[in-house]
Coordinates of C-alpha atoms in Angstrom, one line a residue:
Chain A
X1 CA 7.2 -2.3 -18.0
X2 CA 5.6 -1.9 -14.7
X3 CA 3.0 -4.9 -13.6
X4 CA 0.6 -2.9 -12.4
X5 CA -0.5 0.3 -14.7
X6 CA -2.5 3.1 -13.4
X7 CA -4.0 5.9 -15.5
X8 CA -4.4 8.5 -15.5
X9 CA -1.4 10.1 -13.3
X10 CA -3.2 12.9 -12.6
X11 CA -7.3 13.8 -12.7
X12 CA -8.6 17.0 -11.7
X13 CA -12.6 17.3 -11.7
X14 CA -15.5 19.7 -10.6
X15 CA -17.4 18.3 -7.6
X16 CA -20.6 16.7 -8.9
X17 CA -18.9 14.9 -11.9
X18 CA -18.3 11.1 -12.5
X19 CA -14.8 9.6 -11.9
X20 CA -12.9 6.9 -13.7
X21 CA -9.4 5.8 -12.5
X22 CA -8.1 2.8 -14.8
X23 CA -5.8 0.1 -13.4
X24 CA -4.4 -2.9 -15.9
X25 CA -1.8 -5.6 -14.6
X26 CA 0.4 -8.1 -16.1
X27 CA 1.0 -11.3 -13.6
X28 CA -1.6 -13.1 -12.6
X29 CA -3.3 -12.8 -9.2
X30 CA -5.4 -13.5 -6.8
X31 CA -6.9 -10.4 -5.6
X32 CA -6.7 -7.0 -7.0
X33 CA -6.8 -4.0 -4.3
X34 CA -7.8 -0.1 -4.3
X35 CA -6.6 1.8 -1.7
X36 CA -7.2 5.2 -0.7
X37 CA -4.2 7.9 0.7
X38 CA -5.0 11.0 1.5
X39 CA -2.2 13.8 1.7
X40 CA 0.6 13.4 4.6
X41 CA -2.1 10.4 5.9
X42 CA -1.8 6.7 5.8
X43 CA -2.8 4.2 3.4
X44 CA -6.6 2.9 3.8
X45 CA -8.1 -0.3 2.0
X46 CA -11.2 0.9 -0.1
X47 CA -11.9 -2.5 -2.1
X48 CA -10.5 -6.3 -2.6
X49 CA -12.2 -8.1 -5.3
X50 CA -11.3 -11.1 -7.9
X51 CA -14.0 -10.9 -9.9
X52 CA -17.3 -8.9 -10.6
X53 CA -18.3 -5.5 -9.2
X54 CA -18.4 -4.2 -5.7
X55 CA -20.2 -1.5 -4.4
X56 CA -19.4 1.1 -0.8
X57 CA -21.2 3.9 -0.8
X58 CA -20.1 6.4 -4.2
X59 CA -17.5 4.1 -5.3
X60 CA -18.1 1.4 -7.4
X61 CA -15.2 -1.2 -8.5
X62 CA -15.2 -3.6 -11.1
X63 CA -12.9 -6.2 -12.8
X64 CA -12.6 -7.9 -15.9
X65 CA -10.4 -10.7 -15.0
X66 CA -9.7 -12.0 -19.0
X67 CA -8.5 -8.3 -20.4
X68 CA -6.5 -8.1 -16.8
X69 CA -8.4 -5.0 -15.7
X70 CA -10.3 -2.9 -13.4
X71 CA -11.5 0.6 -12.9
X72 CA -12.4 2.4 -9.8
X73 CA -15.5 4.7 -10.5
X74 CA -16.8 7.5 -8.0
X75 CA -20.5 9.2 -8.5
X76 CA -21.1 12.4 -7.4
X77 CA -17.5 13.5 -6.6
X78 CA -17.0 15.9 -3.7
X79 CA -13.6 17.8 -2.9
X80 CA -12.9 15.1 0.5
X81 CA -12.8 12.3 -2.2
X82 CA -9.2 14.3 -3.3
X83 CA -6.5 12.2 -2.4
X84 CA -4.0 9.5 -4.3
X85 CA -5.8 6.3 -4.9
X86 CA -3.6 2.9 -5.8
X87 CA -4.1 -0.4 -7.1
X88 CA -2.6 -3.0 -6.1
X89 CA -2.6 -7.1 -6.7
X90 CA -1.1 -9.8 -4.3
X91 CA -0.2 -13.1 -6.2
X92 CA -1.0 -16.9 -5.5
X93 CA 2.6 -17.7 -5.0
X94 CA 3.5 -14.6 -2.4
X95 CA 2.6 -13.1 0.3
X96 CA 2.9 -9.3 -0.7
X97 CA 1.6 -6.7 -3.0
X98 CA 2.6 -5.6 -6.3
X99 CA 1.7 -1.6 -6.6
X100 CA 0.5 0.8 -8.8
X101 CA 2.1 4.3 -8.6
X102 CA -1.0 6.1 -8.1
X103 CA -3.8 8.4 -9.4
X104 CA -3.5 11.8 -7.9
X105 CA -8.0 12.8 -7.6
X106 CA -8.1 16.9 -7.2
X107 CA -11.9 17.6 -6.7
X108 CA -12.5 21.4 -6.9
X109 CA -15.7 22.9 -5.4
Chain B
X1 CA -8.7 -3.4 18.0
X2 CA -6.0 -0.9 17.5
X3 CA -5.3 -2.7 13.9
X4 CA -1.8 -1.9 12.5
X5 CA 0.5 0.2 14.8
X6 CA 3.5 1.7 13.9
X7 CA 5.6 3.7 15.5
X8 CA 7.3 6.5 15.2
X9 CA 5.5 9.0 12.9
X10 CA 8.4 11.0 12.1
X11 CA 12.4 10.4 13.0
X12 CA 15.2 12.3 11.4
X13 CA 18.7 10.4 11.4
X14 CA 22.3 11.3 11.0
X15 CA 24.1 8.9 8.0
X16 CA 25.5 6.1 9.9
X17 CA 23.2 5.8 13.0
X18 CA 20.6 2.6 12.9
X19 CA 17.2 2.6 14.4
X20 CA 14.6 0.5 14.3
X21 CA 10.7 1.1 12.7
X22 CA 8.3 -1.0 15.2
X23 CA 5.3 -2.2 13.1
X24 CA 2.5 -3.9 15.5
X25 CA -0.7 -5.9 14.5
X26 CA -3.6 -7.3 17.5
X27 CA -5.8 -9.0 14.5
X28 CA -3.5 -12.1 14.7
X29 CA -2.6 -11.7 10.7
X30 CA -0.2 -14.0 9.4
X31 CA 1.1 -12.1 6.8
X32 CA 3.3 -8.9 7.3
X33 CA 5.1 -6.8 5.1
X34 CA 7.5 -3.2 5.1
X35 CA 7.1 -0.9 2.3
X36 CA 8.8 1.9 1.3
X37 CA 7.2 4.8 -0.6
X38 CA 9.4 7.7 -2.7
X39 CA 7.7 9.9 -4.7
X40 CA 6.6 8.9 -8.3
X41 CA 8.0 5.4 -7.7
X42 CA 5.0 3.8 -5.7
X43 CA 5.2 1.7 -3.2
X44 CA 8.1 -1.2 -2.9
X45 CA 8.4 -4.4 -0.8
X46 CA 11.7 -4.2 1.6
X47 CA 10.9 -7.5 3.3
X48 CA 7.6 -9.4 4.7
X49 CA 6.9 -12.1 6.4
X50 CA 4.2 -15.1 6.3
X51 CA 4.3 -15.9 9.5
X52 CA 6.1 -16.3 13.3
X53 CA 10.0 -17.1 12.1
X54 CA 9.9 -17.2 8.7
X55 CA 10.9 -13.7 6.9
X56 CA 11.8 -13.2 3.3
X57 CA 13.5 -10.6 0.9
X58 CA 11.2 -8.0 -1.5
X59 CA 12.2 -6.0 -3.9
X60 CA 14.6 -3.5 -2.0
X61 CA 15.9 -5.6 1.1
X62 CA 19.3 -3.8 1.3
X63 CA 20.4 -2.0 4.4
X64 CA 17.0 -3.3 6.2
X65 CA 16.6 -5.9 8.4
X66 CA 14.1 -7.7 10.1
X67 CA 12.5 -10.3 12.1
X68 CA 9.4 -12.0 13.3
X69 CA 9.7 -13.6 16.6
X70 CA 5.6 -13.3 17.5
X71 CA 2.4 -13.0 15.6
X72 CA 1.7 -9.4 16.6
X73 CA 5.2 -7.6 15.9
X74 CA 7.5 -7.1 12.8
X75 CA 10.4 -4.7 13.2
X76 CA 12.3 -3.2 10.7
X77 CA 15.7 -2.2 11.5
X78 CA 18.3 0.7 9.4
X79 CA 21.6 -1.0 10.1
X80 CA 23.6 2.4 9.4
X81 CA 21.2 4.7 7.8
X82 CA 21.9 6.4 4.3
X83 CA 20.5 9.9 2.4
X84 CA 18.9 7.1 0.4
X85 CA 16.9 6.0 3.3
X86 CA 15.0 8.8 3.3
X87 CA 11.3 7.7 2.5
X88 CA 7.9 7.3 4.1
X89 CA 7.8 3.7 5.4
X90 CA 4.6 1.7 6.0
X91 CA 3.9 -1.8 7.5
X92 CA 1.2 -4.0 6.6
X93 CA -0.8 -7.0 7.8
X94 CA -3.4 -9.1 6.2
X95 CA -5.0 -12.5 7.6
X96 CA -4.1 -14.4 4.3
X97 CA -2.7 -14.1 1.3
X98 CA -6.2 -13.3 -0.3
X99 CA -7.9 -10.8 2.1
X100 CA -8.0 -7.3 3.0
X101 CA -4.4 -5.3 3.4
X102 CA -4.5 -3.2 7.0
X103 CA -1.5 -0.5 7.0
X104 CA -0.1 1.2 9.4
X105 CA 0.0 5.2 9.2
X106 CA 3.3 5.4 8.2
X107 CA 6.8 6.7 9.7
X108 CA 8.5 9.5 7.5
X109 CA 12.3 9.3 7.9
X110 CA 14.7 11.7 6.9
X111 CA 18.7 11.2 6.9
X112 CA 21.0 13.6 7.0

């Protein structure tokens, strides 16, 4: 079983609609991360959090630290938010970051 | 700041030939790490490092080597590259252990 569990694989939504992309983890951490990848580009840091809710812009991220969970939410989709998005956690004891395999966001027009 | 540097985008290899991935960071970040990324598999840890002279194994270390001889450069280094090398590659930096990842735009390599 993976450590970090992403779902759905795949979302496709109409621009305009609300977005939910779940992430749940098994090892404990100290920081849970989403990032943003948009195709053929490189990997951009959207949120860090360890606790509690964050806000930038449309996206919203929250984590519930006891069910070992977060979501990544985005208002008012548009078709530039399409791109892979991917949780990730680093660990107190190490210096690196344990991955999700990704949510593939298409939003259509 | 340029933030995380890597160089080059794109390289194709013949099997056998090494090479090296150059990962460069002017935010004086402590931590540093090389991932590979295949499709449907995520991302994996090859090697990182958590500071100047100290380096340590991730999750797929083989073939791959590296160093950390300043604060600002990591190279990664394909001793004799393999089909099974063929992956995008990024590099990444944070200050600590706890704050904000910074990656590089990543180097697709190809072996043949």
């Amino acid at each position: 079983k993976n450590e970090v569990e992403q779902s759905p694989q795949n979302l496709t939504a109409q621009e305009g609609e609300f977005i939910t992309i779940n992430c749940s983890y098994s090892v404990g951490i100290s920081a849970l991360h989403w990032l943003q990848q948009h195709p053929g580009g490189g990997i951009v840091s959207l949120f860090m959090l360890s606790s509690g809710k964050k806000k930038h812009g449309r996206l919203i991220a929250t984590i519930n630290i006891q069910e070992k969970h977060s979501s990544l939410h985005i208002t008012a989709s548009h078709p530039r938010d399409s791109a892979v998005y991917i949780c990730a956690v680093s660990r107190p004891t190490a210096g690196n970051l344990i991955f999700g395999k990704g949510t593939k966001l298409s939003v259509k027009p | 700041n340029a933030g995380v540097t890597q160089t080059p985008k794109f390289q194709v290899l013949k099997t056998g030939q090494s090479m090296t991935l150059q990962c460069a960071q002017d935010m004086n970040h402590e931590y540093m790490s090389w991932y590979r990324q295949d499709p449907g598999m995520g991302l994996r840890l090859i090697h990182y490092s958590v500071g100047a002279g100290i380096t340590d194994q991730g999750e797929v270390p083989n073939g791959y080597n590296v160093s950390r001889s300043t604060t600002e450069d990591f190279p990664l280094r394909l001793l004799s590259a393999a089909p099974s090398q063929t992956s995008v590659y990024f590099c990444a930096s944070s200050l600590f252990r706890e704050t904000e990842a910074f990656f590089g735009q990543g180097t697709r390599l190809t072996v043949v």
